[in-house]
Tab-separated table of C-alpha atoms in Angstrom:
chain	number	residue	atom	x	y	z
A	178	MET	CA	-7.598	9.462	-18.800
A	179	THR	CA	-10.435	6.626	-18.205
A	180	ALA	CA	-14.004	7.267	-17.522
A	181	GLU	CA	-13.339	5.601	-14.247
A	182	PHE	CA	-10.339	7.708	-12.981
A	183	ARG	CA	-7.800	10.576	-14.229
A	184	GLU	CA	-4.524	9.684	-14.778
A	185	GLY	CA	-1.561	12.184	-12.864
A	186	TRP	CA	1.987	12.413	-13.164
A	187	PHE	CA	4.474	14.740	-11.184
A	188	HIS	CA	8.248	15.250	-10.958
A	189	SER	CA	10.100	14.382	-7.816
A	190	HIS	CA	12.577	16.411	-6.199
A	191	ASP	CA	15.301	14.366	-7.801
A	192	GLY	CA	13.555	14.413	-11.250
A	193	LEU	CA	11.671	11.090	-11.404
A	194	ARG	CA	8.431	10.963	-13.294
A	195	LEU	CA	6.015	9.596	-11.023
A	196	TYR	CA	2.266	8.273	-11.624
A	197	TYR	CA	-1.014	8.505	-9.519
A	198	ARG	CA	-4.631	7.766	-10.646
A	199	ASP	CA	-7.338	10.321	-9.125
A	200	TYR	CA	-10.734	9.258	-8.647
A	201	GLY	CA	-13.860	11.400	-7.842
A	202	ASP	CA	-14.853	14.849	-7.430
A	203	ARG	CA	-11.815	17.005	-7.042
A	204	THR	CA	-14.150	19.928	-5.229
A	205	GLY	CA	-15.929	17.563	-3.103
A	206	ALA	CA	-16.237	18.374	0.476
A	207	ARG	CA	-15.198	15.285	2.067
A	208	THR	CA	-11.822	14.540	3.203
A	209	PRO	CA	-9.967	12.837	0.476
A	210	LEU	CA	-8.339	9.327	0.694
A	211	LEU	CA	-4.656	8.579	-0.126
A	212	CYS	CA	-4.298	5.089	-0.729
A	213	LEU	CA	-0.569	4.055	-0.462
A	214	SER	CA	0.234	0.446	-1.332
A	215	GLY	CA	2.614	-2.283	-0.225
A	216	LEU	CA	6.092	-2.913	-0.677
A	217	THR	CA	6.463	-3.991	-4.340
A	218	ARG	CA	2.752	-3.200	-5.072
A	219	ASN	CA	0.837	-0.322	-7.217
A	220	SER	CA	-2.344	1.916	-7.694
A	221	ASN	CA	-3.873	-0.911	-9.618
A	222	ASP	CA	-4.397	-2.850	-6.122
A	223	PHE	CA	-6.601	-0.075	-4.851
A	224	HIS	CA	-8.823	0.088	-8.038
A	225	GLU	CA	-12.035	-1.449	-6.851
A	226	PHE	CA	-11.619	0.191	-3.432
A	227	ALA	CA	-11.649	3.556	-4.931
A	228	LEU	CA	-14.321	3.043	-7.294
A	229	ARG	CA	-16.253	2.172	-4.121
A	230	HIS	CA	-15.881	5.392	-2.213
A	231	ALA	CA	-15.463	7.827	-5.395
A	232	PRO	CA	-18.921	8.564	-5.357
A	233	THR	CA	-18.729	10.708	-2.081
A	234	ARG	CA	-15.140	11.586	-1.889
A	235	ARG	CA	-11.680	12.089	-3.798
A	236	VAL	CA	-9.391	9.413	-3.644
A	237	ILE	CA	-5.936	9.267	-4.983
A	238	CYS	CA	-3.793	6.087	-5.537
A	239	LEU	CA	0.175	6.472	-5.955
A	240	ASP	CA	2.744	4.510	-7.595
A	241	TYR	CA	5.906	4.689	-5.543
A	242	ARG	CA	8.906	5.521	-7.584
A	243	GLY	CA	9.866	2.056	-9.166
A	244	ARG	CA	6.253	0.659	-8.956
A	245	GLY	CA	3.712	0.342	-11.484
A	246	ARG	CA	3.984	3.188	-13.968
A	247	SER	CA	6.444	5.498	-12.113
A	248	ALA	CA	9.988	5.848	-13.177
A	249	HIS	CA	12.821	3.501	-11.668
A	250	ASP	CA	15.435	5.322	-9.259
A	251	PRO	CA	18.870	4.968	-10.724
A	252	ASN	CA	20.196	4.709	-7.004
A	253	PRO	CA	18.209	1.820	-5.122
A	254	MET	CA	19.139	2.911	-2.079
A	255	HIS	CA	16.620	5.696	-2.653
A	256	TYR	CA	13.777	3.089	-1.940
A	257	GLU	CA	13.181	4.073	1.625
A	258	VAL	CA	10.757	5.836	3.528
A	259	PRO	CA	12.272	9.182	3.953
A	260	VAL	CA	12.280	9.444	0.223
A	261	TYR	CA	8.742	8.176	-0.263
A	262	LEU	CA	7.562	10.735	2.198
A	263	ASP	CA	9.031	13.392	0.088
A	264	ASP	CA	7.719	12.360	-3.207
A	265	ILE	CA	4.289	12.154	-1.156
A	266	GLN	CA	4.740	15.986	-0.473
A	267	HIS	CA	5.104	16.765	-4.168
A	268	LEU	CA	1.896	14.495	-5.047
A	269	LEU	CA	-0.120	16.385	-2.419
A	270	ALA	CA	1.344	19.888	-3.610
A	271	VAL	CA	0.475	19.101	-7.305
A	272	THR	CA	-2.996	17.807	-6.459
A	273	HIS	CA	-4.056	20.801	-4.327
A	274	ILE	CA	-4.668	18.371	-1.080
A	275	ARG	CA	-4.120	19.823	2.257
A	276	ARG	CA	-5.522	17.096	4.470
A	277	VAL	CA	-5.966	13.258	3.920
A	278	ILE	CA	-7.149	10.042	5.364
A	279	VAL	CA	-4.519	7.664	4.489
A	280	VAL	CA	-5.206	3.989	3.769
A	281	GLY	CA	-1.962	2.318	4.163
A	282	THR	CA	-1.548	-1.078	3.397
A	283	SER	CA	1.671	-3.102	4.613
A	284	LEU	CA	4.797	-0.518	3.541
A	285	GLY	CA	1.898	2.211	3.323
A	286	GLY	CA	0.799	1.649	6.773
A	287	ILE	CA	4.194	2.290	7.709
A	288	ILE	CA	4.465	5.487	5.361
A	289	ALA	CA	1.216	6.732	7.593
A	290	MET	CA	3.003	6.141	10.888
A	291	ALA	CA	5.669	8.332	9.388
A	292	LEU	CA	3.408	11.094	8.257
A	293	GLY	CA	2.055	11.284	11.659
A	294	ALA	CA	5.182	12.052	13.322
A	295	THR	CA	6.735	14.377	10.555
A	296	ILE	CA	3.343	15.837	9.093
A	297	PRO	CA	0.737	15.475	11.948
A	298	THR	CA	-1.495	18.586	10.432
A	299	LEU	CA	-1.862	16.191	7.208
A	300	LEU	CA	-3.857	13.786	8.474
A	301	ALA	CA	-7.355	13.557	9.352
A	302	GLY	CA	-7.472	9.799	9.957
A	303	VAL	CA	-5.728	6.501	8.959
A	304	VAL	CA	-6.366	2.874	8.060
A	305	LEU	CA	-3.833	0.409	8.687
A	306	ASN	CA	-3.967	-2.478	6.754
A	307	ASP	CA	-2.209	-5.564	8.301
A	308	ILE	CA	0.788	-3.622	9.734
A	309	GLY	CA	2.003	-2.489	12.916
A	310	PRO	CA	4.945	-1.127	14.734
A	311	ASP	CA	6.532	-4.625	15.177
A	312	VAL	CA	6.889	-6.611	12.357
A	313	LYS	CA	7.051	-10.699	12.447
A	314	GLU	CA	10.602	-11.688	11.755
A	315	ASP	CA	10.081	-14.800	9.532
A	316	GLY	CA	7.384	-12.744	7.592
A	317	ARG	CA	10.293	-9.862	7.169
A	318	GLN	CA	12.411	-12.652	5.879
A	319	ARG	CA	10.230	-14.267	3.394
A	320	ILE	CA	9.386	-11.180	2.109
A	321	ALA	CA	13.151	-10.509	1.943
A	322	GLY	CA	13.670	-13.640	0.256
A	323	TYR	CA	11.090	-13.139	-2.585
A	324	VAL	CA	11.598	-9.527	-3.584
A	325	GLY	CA	13.872	-8.955	-6.487
A	326	GLN	CA	13.950	-12.518	-7.975
A	327	ALA	CA	12.842	-12.231	-11.639
A	328	VAL	CA	9.683	-13.805	-13.190
A	329	GLN	CA	8.263	-13.632	-16.560
A	330	VAL	CA	5.126	-15.789	-17.880
A	331	PRO	CA	3.936	-15.955	-21.358
A	332	ASP	CA	-0.014	-14.945	-20.362
A	333	TRP	CA	-2.374	-14.137	-17.493
A	334	ASN	CA	-3.072	-17.458	-16.946
A	335	ALA	CA	0.156	-18.502	-16.457
A	336	ALA	CA	0.505	-15.242	-13.887
A	337	ILE	CA	-2.066	-16.205	-11.460
A	338	THR	CA	-1.098	-19.937	-11.525
A	339	HIS	CA	2.223	-18.678	-10.312
A	340	LEU	CA	0.265	-16.283	-7.518
A	341	ARG	CA	-1.464	-19.417	-6.615
A	342	LYS	CA	1.464	-21.320	-6.170
A	343	GLY	CA	3.151	-18.751	-3.976
A	344	TYR	CA	0.565	-17.360	-1.979
A	345	ALA	CA	-2.426	-19.944	-1.616
A	346	ALA	CA	-1.694	-20.347	2.009
A	347	ALA	CA	-2.592	-16.739	2.946
A	348	PHE	CA	-5.278	-16.180	0.393
A	349	PRO	CA	-7.099	-19.683	1.138
A	350	VAL	CA	-10.786	-18.459	0.088
A	351	LEU	CA	-10.045	-16.014	-2.491
A	352	ASP	CA	-12.172	-16.388	-5.613
A	353	ASP	CA	-10.662	-16.344	-9.259
A	354	ALA	CA	-11.943	-12.751	-9.662
A	355	GLY	CA	-9.653	-12.331	-6.739
A	356	TRP	CA	-6.533	-13.942	-8.077
A	357	GLN	CA	-7.128	-12.203	-11.437
A	358	ARG	CA	-7.192	-8.715	-9.423
A	359	MET	CA	-4.059	-9.446	-7.717
A	360	ALA	CA	-2.434	-10.512	-11.087
A	361	ARG	CA	-3.011	-7.252	-12.720
A	362	GLY	CA	-1.226	-5.329	-9.529
A	363	THR	CA	1.696	-7.743	-9.698
A	364	PHE	CA	2.693	-8.137	-13.652
A	365	THR	CA	2.643	-5.908	-16.539
A	366	GLU	CA	3.630	-6.530	-20.354
A	367	THR	CA	7.038	-6.620	-21.008
A	368	ALA	CA	8.534	-3.843	-23.601
A	369	THR	CA	8.569	-6.196	-26.426
A	370	GLY	CA	5.067	-6.875	-25.720
A	371	LYS	CA	5.563	-10.592	-25.680
A	372	GLY	CA	4.779	-12.104	-22.205
A	373	LEU	CA	4.291	-10.359	-18.345
A	374	THR	CA	6.974	-9.258	-15.885
A	375	LEU	CA	6.855	-7.829	-12.413
A	376	ALA	CA	5.512	-4.502	-12.272
A	377	TYR	CA	8.056	-3.298	-10.168
A	378	ASP	CA	11.615	-2.151	-10.258
A	379	LEU	CA	13.712	-5.634	-9.233
A	380	ASN	CA	16.148	-3.065	-7.512
A	381	ILE	CA	13.844	-2.589	-4.684
A	382	SER	CA	15.469	-5.693	-3.373
A	383	VAL	CA	19.222	-3.777	-2.693
A	384	ALA	CA	18.102	-1.456	-0.107
A	385	LEU	CA	15.582	-4.215	1.529
A	386	ARG	CA	18.086	-6.835	1.747
A	387	GLU	CA	20.633	-4.280	3.409
A	388	GLN	CA	17.871	-3.263	5.690
A	389	ALA	CA	16.801	-6.992	6.622
A	390	LYS	CA	20.350	-7.726	8.035
A	391	GLN	CA	19.639	-5.203	11.087
A	392	PRO	CA	17.051	-5.406	13.344
A	393	LEU	CA	13.621	-3.169	12.644
A	394	PRO	CA	14.149	0.207	14.136
A	395	ASP	CA	11.676	0.999	16.801
A	396	LEU	CA	8.524	2.305	15.355
A	397	TRP	CA	6.038	2.734	18.616
A	398	PRO	CA	6.915	6.010	18.578
A	399	LEU	CA	5.734	6.314	15.122
A	400	PHE	CA	2.710	4.465	16.197
A	401	ARG	CA	2.194	6.672	19.191
A	402	SER	CA	1.960	10.021	16.901
A	403	LEU	CA	-1.404	8.836	15.618
A	404	ARG	CA	-2.868	8.800	18.999
A	405	PRO	CA	-4.765	12.005	18.280
A	406	LEU	CA	-6.319	10.734	15.377
A	407	PRO	CA	-9.078	8.083	14.528
A	408	VAL	CA	-7.597	4.978	13.551
A	409	LEU	CA	-8.508	1.707	11.959
A	410	ALA	CA	-6.330	-1.478	12.032
A	411	LEU	CA	-7.151	-4.314	9.973
A	412	ARG	CA	-5.477	-7.407	10.862
A	413	GLY	CA	-5.471	-10.514	8.447
A	414	ALA	CA	-6.603	-13.649	10.817
A	415	LEU	CA	-3.584	-15.677	9.162
A	416	SER	CA	-0.685	-13.071	9.007
A	417	ASP	CA	2.541	-13.351	9.098
A	418	ILE	CA	3.636	-9.679	9.556
A	419	LEU	CA	1.326	-8.478	12.083
A	420	THR	CA	0.660	-11.009	15.186
A	421	ALA	CA	-2.471	-11.069	17.255
A	422	ASP	CA	-0.047	-10.002	20.228
A	423	THR	CA	1.260	-7.071	18.565
A	424	PHE	CA	-2.425	-6.155	17.614
A	425	ILE	CA	-3.323	-6.346	21.206
A	426	ARG	CA	-0.782	-3.847	22.254
A	427	MET	CA	-1.782	-1.555	19.516
A	428	LYS	CA	-4.978	-1.312	21.101
A	429	ARG	CA	-3.414	-0.973	24.529
A	430	GLU	CA	-1.338	2.153	23.304
A	431	HIS	CA	-4.056	3.816	21.144
A	432	ALA	CA	-7.629	3.329	23.094
A	433	GLY	CA	-9.555	4.806	20.531
A	434	MET	CA	-7.992	2.612	17.886
A	435	ILE	CA	-10.745	0.557	16.197
A	436	ALA	CA	-9.270	-3.138	15.750
A	437	VAL	CA	-10.445	-5.678	13.213
A	438	THR	CA	-9.634	-9.169	12.327
A	439	VAL	CA	-10.436	-10.148	8.605
A	440	PRO	CA	-10.697	-13.964	8.960
A	441	ASP	CA	-9.368	-16.598	6.462
A	442	ILE	CA	-6.647	-14.000	5.022
A	443	GLY	CA	-2.930	-13.497	5.577
A	444	HIS	CA	-0.557	-10.593	4.858
A	445	VAL	CA	-2.730	-8.255	3.355
A	446	PRO	CA	-6.369	-8.250	3.259
A	447	MET	CA	-7.483	-7.020	-0.090
A	448	LEU	CA	-10.327	-4.739	1.381
A	449	ASP	CA	-13.178	-6.046	-0.170
A	450	GLU	CA	-13.482	-8.818	2.171
A	451	PRO	CA	-17.108	-8.042	3.875
A	452	ALA	CA	-15.478	-7.532	7.161
A	453	ALA	CA	-12.852	-4.812	6.042
A	454	GLU	CA	-15.560	-3.048	3.982
A	455	THR	CA	-17.918	-2.822	6.746
A	456	ALA	CA	-15.322	-1.636	9.088
A	457	ILE	CA	-13.890	1.061	6.495
A	458	ASP	CA	-17.431	2.236	5.670
A	459	ALA	CA	-18.113	2.581	9.356
A	460	PHE	CA	-14.959	4.515	9.947
A	461	LEU	CA	-15.117	6.887	7.038
A	462	THR	CA	-18.793	7.783	8.237
A	463	ASP	CA	-17.845	11.084	10.007
A	464	LEU	CA	-14.541	11.614	8.320
């Protein structure tokens, strides 16, 4: 436990020890936020976001299996959405949470849509961060191409240099503090304490590359399951995952959806951009 959040652990149905962060007042009256990260990311990505909202509501940030401080799965084919859904149900059971607003970044947004189809009574609202029912193919292949490649660097400065090299086009105006935050969510100290390595199980790539060989399943029915709910969708203006055309169609399919484009950023907005913060604060006002 830190002064900023409580650390929690629980066991999945198949015995993996999974980690989460718990911010804010557990007995507060407002609907909690459940923050779900991108494919290779973890709870650290939401730290500043959670601190911003913890004074008014509880915020839960999960490390999926194989990410961050959660155990790795010995069967890499378990790194898939149905298994994550089961893990989330266990998380909500141990935290005694019956209703949430999901803030889903990339993969986390796909999981949010799946929750809308499978456990609709769980959701009080959804924030989709640079994800929709259609995923641009070149962006999908870009992700499949780098996930699972081992990276080891000697220190945090080298980690930041590595990230700038690979992601400068997606984050052209990100400041030094932003790159530092990204590095903290990307790398972790090695078991020997010498240098840094990626903070996820490289075997995530096994299932991902099998999936990348096939067309994506039709996710529009999952998205339509969110029609009864308040939805805020954010899109990075430079995104190679969520296209402007898909964003327009999402608004047609869900007339009540609030659609906000975050300027000067690709996949994905970090949620501390002025446009993102303003939109999220307004969206959460009555939820």
